[in-house]
PDB file of C-alpha atoms in Angstrom:
ATOM      1  CA  MET A  19     -45.707 -13.444  -2.793  1.00 65.00           C
ATOM      2  CA  LEU A  20     -41.915 -13.533  -2.868  1.00 79.00           C
ATOM      3  CA  GLU A  21     -41.449 -16.519  -0.607  1.00 83.00           C
ATOM      4  CA  PRO A  22     -38.762 -18.832  -1.970  1.00 84.00           C
ATOM      5  CA  SER A  23     -39.545 -22.460  -2.668  1.00 86.00           C
ATOM      6  CA  SER A  24     -37.392 -25.444  -3.517  1.00 89.00           C
ATOM      7  CA  ASN A  25     -37.700 -24.459  -7.202  1.00 88.00           C
ATOM      8  CA  THR A  26     -36.671 -20.822  -6.729  1.00 87.00           C
ATOM      9  CA  TYR A  27     -33.674 -19.721  -8.760  1.00 83.00           C
ATOM     10  CA  PHE A  28     -33.836 -16.076  -7.648  1.00 80.00           C
ATOM     11  CA  VAL A  29     -35.953 -14.074  -5.220  1.00 83.00           C
ATOM     12  CA  SER A  30     -35.618 -10.367  -4.455  1.00 82.00           C
ATOM     13  CA  SER A  31     -35.175  -9.246  -0.863  1.00 78.00           C
ATOM     14  CA  VAL A  32     -36.864  -5.893  -1.517  1.00 78.00           C
ATOM     15  CA  GLU A  33     -39.816  -6.762   0.724  1.00 66.00           C
ATOM     16  CA  SER A  34     -37.577  -7.087   3.766  1.00 67.00           C
ATOM     17  CA  ILE A  35     -35.637  -3.831   3.341  1.00 67.00           C
ATOM     18  CA  ASN A  36     -36.349  -1.495   6.274  1.00 66.00           C
ATOM     19  CA  LEU A  37     -36.359   2.065   4.960  1.00 62.00           C
ATOM     20  CA  SER A  38     -36.683   3.918   8.240  1.00 60.00           C
ATOM     21  CA  PHE A  39     -33.096   3.304   9.396  1.00 60.00           C
ATOM     22  CA  TYR A  40     -31.210   5.067   6.619  1.00 64.00           C
ATOM     23  CA  PRO A  41     -32.631   8.623   6.800  1.00 69.00           C
ATOM     24  CA  ILE A  42     -32.816   8.506  10.609  1.00 75.00           C
ATOM     25  CA  GLY A  43     -29.172   7.413  10.789  1.00 75.00           C
ATOM     26  CA  LEU A  44     -28.118  10.292   8.555  1.00 75.00           C
ATOM     27  CA  VAL A  45     -30.109  12.781  10.637  1.00 79.00           C
ATOM     28  CA  ILE A  46     -28.323  11.529  13.756  1.00 82.00           C
ATOM     29  CA  VAL A  47     -24.938  11.795  12.012  1.00 80.00           C
ATOM     30  CA  GLY A  48     -25.772  15.319  10.833  1.00 79.00           C
ATOM     31  CA  ALA A  49     -26.809  16.400  14.330  1.00 83.00           C
ATOM     32  CA  ALA A  50     -23.657  14.868  15.815  1.00 82.00           C
ATOM     33  CA  LEU A  51     -21.520  16.625  13.204  1.00 77.00           C
ATOM     34  CA  LEU A  52     -23.099  19.979  14.006  1.00 78.00           C
ATOM     35  CA  ALA A  53     -22.751  19.396  17.754  1.00 81.00           C
ATOM     36  CA  ILE A  54     -19.085  18.426  17.450  1.00 77.00           C
ATOM     37  CA  PHE A  55     -18.297  21.485  15.363  1.00 73.00           C
ATOM     38  CA  LYS A  56     -20.383  23.843  17.523  1.00 75.00           C
ATOM     39  CA  PHE A  57     -19.439  22.685  21.014  1.00 73.00           C
ATOM     40  CA  THR A  58     -15.850  21.490  20.670  1.00 76.00           C
ATOM     41  CA  PRO A  59     -12.655  23.149  19.469  1.00 80.00           C
ATOM     42  CA  LEU A  60     -12.404  20.565  16.647  1.00 77.00           C
ATOM     43  CA  LEU A  61     -13.581  22.985  13.957  1.00 74.00           C
ATOM     44  CA  HIS A  62     -10.992  25.617  14.897  1.00 77.00           C
ATOM     45  CA  SER A  63      -8.211  23.029  15.226  1.00 81.00           C
ATOM     46  CA  LEU A  64      -9.101  21.644  11.813  1.00 77.00           C
ATOM     47  CA  SER A  65      -9.236  25.158  10.430  1.00 79.00           C
ATOM     48  CA  ASP A  66      -5.739  25.888  11.686  1.00 82.00           C
ATOM     49  CA  LEU A  67      -4.449  22.556  10.410  1.00 83.00           C
ATOM     50  CA  ILE A  68      -5.671  22.875   6.821  1.00 85.00           C
ATOM     51  CA  LYS A  69      -5.541  26.669   6.645  1.00 85.00           C
ATOM     52  CA  ALA A  70      -9.210  27.137   5.801  1.00 83.00           C
ATOM     53  CA  LYS A  71     -11.873  29.291   7.371  1.00 82.00           C
ATOM     54  CA  PRO A  72     -14.162  27.482   9.823  1.00 78.00           C
ATOM     55  CA  HIS A  73     -17.311  28.380   7.890  1.00 76.00           C
ATOM     56  CA  HIS A  74     -15.776  26.868   4.710  1.00 82.00           C
ATOM     57  CA  ILE A  75     -15.048  23.603   6.520  1.00 79.00           C
ATOM     58  CA  LEU A  76     -18.549  23.575   7.952  1.00 78.00           C
ATOM     59  CA  GLY A  77     -20.028  24.340   4.529  1.00 82.00           C
ATOM     60  CA  VAL A  78     -18.109  21.510   2.839  1.00 84.00           C
ATOM     61  CA  SER A  79     -19.023  19.079   5.619  1.00 82.00           C
ATOM     62  CA  LEU A  80     -22.703  19.993   5.442  1.00 83.00           C
ATOM     63  CA  SER A  81     -22.650  19.780   1.641  1.00 89.00           C
ATOM     64  CA  ILE A  82     -21.242  16.259   1.749  1.00 88.00           C
ATOM     65  CA  TRP A  83     -23.806  15.309   4.374  1.00 84.00           C
ATOM     66  CA  GLY A  84     -26.596  16.892   2.286  1.00 86.00           C
ATOM     67  CA  ILE A  85     -25.604  14.941  -0.816  1.00 89.00           C
ATOM     68  CA  ALA A  86     -25.538  11.706   1.211  1.00 85.00           C
ATOM     69  CA  PHE A  87     -28.936  12.516   2.713  1.00 83.00           C
ATOM     70  CA  ILE A  88     -30.575  13.327  -0.636  1.00 86.00           C
ATOM     71  CA  THR A  89     -29.057  10.236  -2.268  1.00 84.00           C
ATOM     72  CA  THR A  90     -30.333   8.072   0.577  1.00 80.00           C
ATOM     73  CA  LEU A  91     -33.812   9.567   0.319  1.00 81.00           C
ATOM     74  CA  LEU A  92     -33.945   9.031  -3.439  1.00 82.00           C
ATOM     75  CA  ASN A  93     -32.770   5.423  -3.135  1.00 77.00           C
ATOM     76  CA  SER A  94     -35.228   4.853  -0.308  1.00 79.00           C
ATOM     77  CA  TRP A  95     -38.011   6.343  -2.412  1.00 82.00           C
ATOM     78  CA  ASP A  96     -37.266   3.914  -5.258  1.00 79.00           C
ATOM     79  CA  THR A  97     -37.330   0.977  -2.851  1.00 80.00           C
ATOM     80  CA  TYR A  98     -40.516   2.291  -1.215  1.00 84.00           C
ATOM     81  CA  GLN A  99     -42.234   2.462  -4.619  1.00 86.00           C
ATOM     82  CA  VAL A 100     -41.294  -1.139  -5.383  1.00 85.00           C
ATOM     83  CA  GLN A 101     -42.414  -2.297  -1.932  1.00 85.00           C
ATOM     84  CA  ASN A 102     -45.695  -0.429  -2.335  1.00 86.00           C
ATOM     85  CA  ALA A 103     -46.264  -1.946  -5.793  1.00 89.00           C
ATOM     86  CA  ILE A 104     -45.815  -5.407  -4.258  1.00 86.00           C
ATOM     87  CA  LEU A 105     -48.135  -4.532  -1.364  1.00 86.00           C
ATOM     88  CA  VAL A 106     -50.951  -3.313  -3.611  1.00 90.00           C
ATOM     89  CA  LYS A 107     -50.480  -6.333  -5.848  1.00 88.00           C
ATOM     90  CA  GLN A 108     -49.199  -4.589  -8.975  1.00 91.00           C
ATOM     91  CA  VAL A 109     -46.984  -7.598  -9.618  1.00 92.00           C
ATOM     92  CA  GLN A 110     -47.725  -9.962 -12.459  1.00 94.00           C
ATOM     93  CA  VAL A 111     -46.864 -13.610 -12.913  1.00 95.00           C
ATOM     94  CA  THR A 112     -46.095 -15.308 -16.179  1.00 96.00           C
ATOM     95  CA  SER A 113     -45.028 -18.851 -16.994  1.00 96.00           C
ATOM     96  CA  GLY A 114     -43.448 -20.287 -20.069  1.00 97.00           C
ATOM     97  CA  CYS A 115     -40.180 -21.196 -21.673  1.00 96.00           C
ATOM     98  CA  ILE A 116     -37.406 -18.711 -22.355  1.00 95.00           C
ATOM     99  CA  ALA A 117     -37.136 -17.684 -25.999  1.00 96.00           C
ATOM    100  CA  ASN A 118     -34.931 -15.292 -27.966  1.00 96.00           C
ATOM    101  CA  HIS A 119     -32.286 -15.134 -25.245  1.00 91.00           C
ATOM    102  CA  GLU A 120     -29.624 -12.664 -26.368  1.00 90.00           C
ATOM    103  CA  ILE A 121     -26.412 -11.510 -24.748  1.00 85.00           C
ATOM    104  CA  VAL A 122     -24.903  -8.129 -25.566  1.00 82.00           C
ATOM    105  CA  ARG A 123     -21.339  -7.667 -24.393  1.00 75.00           C
ATOM    106  CA  GLY A 124     -19.760  -4.265 -23.963  1.00 69.00           C
ATOM    107  CA  ASN A 125     -18.425  -2.590 -20.847  1.00 69.00           C
ATOM    108  CA  SER A 126     -20.961  -4.772 -19.098  1.00 72.00           C
ATOM    109  CA  ARG A 127     -23.151  -7.650 -20.082  1.00 76.00           C
ATOM    110  CA  GLU A 128     -26.833  -7.182 -20.856  1.00 82.00           C
ATOM    111  CA  GLU A 129     -29.203 -10.016 -21.519  1.00 85.00           C
ATOM    112  CA  THR A 130     -32.709 -10.020 -22.929  1.00 90.00           C
ATOM    113  CA  PHE A 131     -35.221 -12.819 -23.298  1.00 93.00           C
ATOM    114  CA  PHE A 132     -38.931 -13.404 -23.745  1.00 96.00           C
ATOM    115  CA  VAL A 133     -41.319 -15.558 -21.722  1.00 97.00           C
ATOM    116  CA  SER A 134     -44.862 -15.891 -23.075  1.00 97.00           C
ATOM    117  CA  GLY A 135     -44.279 -12.858 -25.308  1.00 96.00           C
ATOM    118  CA  ILE A 136     -43.108 -10.601 -22.446  1.00 97.00           C
ATOM    119  CA  LYS A 137     -39.650  -9.068 -22.779  1.00 96.00           C
ATOM    120  CA  PHE A 138     -37.271  -9.120 -19.824  1.00 92.00           C
ATOM    121  CA  GLN A 139     -33.803  -7.647 -19.630  1.00 87.00           C
ATOM    122  CA  TYR A 140     -31.112  -7.434 -17.021  1.00 83.00           C
ATOM    123  CA  ASN A 141     -27.431  -6.709 -16.718  1.00 79.00           C
ATOM    124  CA  ASP A 142     -24.381  -7.396 -14.611  1.00 67.00           C
ATOM    125  CA  TYR A 143     -23.714  -3.855 -13.429  1.00 67.00           C
ATOM    126  CA  ALA A 144     -26.928  -2.675 -11.744  1.00 61.00           C
ATOM    127  CA  ALA A 145     -27.559  -4.967  -8.804  1.00 56.00           C
ATOM    128  CA  LYS A 146     -30.571  -3.188  -7.376  1.00 57.00           C
ATOM    129  CA  GLN A 147     -33.659  -4.868  -6.036  1.00 60.00           C
ATOM    130  CA  TYR A 148     -34.248  -6.726  -9.302  1.00 66.00           C
ATOM    131  CA  PHE A 149     -32.658  -9.724 -10.886  1.00 70.00           C
ATOM    132  CA  PHE A 150     -29.267  -9.123 -12.465  1.00 65.00           C
ATOM    133  CA  ALA A 151     -26.766 -11.285 -14.289  1.00 60.00           C
ATOM    134  CA  ASN A 152     -24.417 -13.414 -12.292  1.00 60.00           C
ATOM    135  CA  ARG A 153     -20.941 -12.081 -12.986  1.00 56.00           C
ATOM    136  CA  GLU A 154     -19.720 -15.633 -13.435  1.00 59.00           C
ATOM    137  CA  HIS A 155     -22.376 -15.982 -16.136  1.00 57.00           C
ATOM    138  CA  ASP A 156     -23.118 -19.594 -15.277  1.00 64.00           C
ATOM    139  CA  THR A 157     -26.872 -19.275 -15.355  1.00 72.00           C
ATOM    140  CA  PHE A 158     -29.750 -21.489 -16.183  1.00 78.00           C
ATOM    141  CA  ILE A 159     -31.342 -18.655 -18.182  1.00 85.00           C
ATOM    142  CA  GLN A 160     -31.121 -19.958 -21.704  1.00 88.00           C
ATOM    143  CA  ASN A 161     -33.443 -20.710 -24.574  1.00 92.00           C
ATOM    144  CA  GLY A 162     -35.865 -23.518 -23.799  1.00 94.00           C
ATOM    145  CA  GLN A 163     -35.588 -23.258 -19.993  1.00 93.00           C
ATOM    146  CA  CYS A 164     -39.130 -23.140 -18.581  1.00 96.00           C
ATOM    147  CA  VAL A 165     -39.756 -20.675 -15.750  1.00 95.00           C
ATOM    148  CA  THR A 166     -42.384 -18.838 -13.755  1.00 95.00           C
ATOM    149  CA  ILE A 167     -41.518 -15.165 -13.280  1.00 94.00           C
ATOM    150  CA  VAL A 168     -42.967 -12.657 -10.814  1.00 93.00           C
ATOM    151  CA  TYR A 169     -42.320  -9.178 -12.168  1.00 93.00           C
ATOM    152  CA  LEU A 170     -43.356  -5.527 -12.024  1.00 91.00           C
ATOM    153  CA  PRO A 171     -44.689  -4.243 -15.361  1.00 93.00           C
ATOM    154  CA  LYS A 172     -44.615  -0.594 -14.190  1.00 90.00           C
ATOM    155  CA  PHE A 173     -40.908  -0.883 -13.403  1.00 87.00           C
ATOM    156  CA  GLY A 174     -39.632  -2.082 -16.769  1.00 87.00           C
ATOM    157  CA  ASN A 175     -40.677  -5.683 -16.120  1.00 91.00           C
ATOM    158  CA  GLY A 176     -38.247  -5.831 -13.206  1.00 88.00           C
ATOM    159  CA  ILE A 177     -37.903  -9.476 -12.172  1.00 89.00           C
ATOM    160  CA  LEU A 178     -38.676 -10.090  -8.507  1.00 89.00           C
ATOM    161  CA  LYS A 179     -38.688 -13.892  -8.526  1.00 90.00           C
ATOM    162  CA  ILE A 180     -37.795 -16.693 -10.910  1.00 91.00           C
ATOM    163  CA  ASP A 181     -38.891 -20.257 -10.287  1.00 92.00           C
ATOM    164  CA  LYS A 182     -37.729 -23.248 -12.290  1.00 91.00           C
ATOM    165  CA  VAL A 183     -40.571 -25.218 -13.827  1.00 89.00           C
TER     166      VAL A 183
END
């Protein structure tokens, strides 16, 4: 569905993201961290160096690891939901010419436009798995440009692919 063609302006790589590596890598790092602190004198040396109790150092280290692990799981869950939506064909396709293209400038740049009555919006600060504005802002997205868009209605009309018509 998201295979690029010679007319493709943008295509998401969300289908090819492998989710299994990230949590497994963090589990391995966590186990290695525990093993290093448990079976080597590193924890006590570090404790002496920074004048903190070993269990405080271990607690801070595990807290940082826990935050990284939870963040990774939440990001992986978002990507999994998008991949699953693509797999079960919850994507929609619309074709038409861009209308009502508007640019809002602030701390970032947000753009909105309509194609066949469907509103799309994107920005230049959240480069997730969806289309986002090119920071150079030299884009073909402008009023009158005809496109075919593959998008996810359940995810705020997130654009997965744009083809020039």
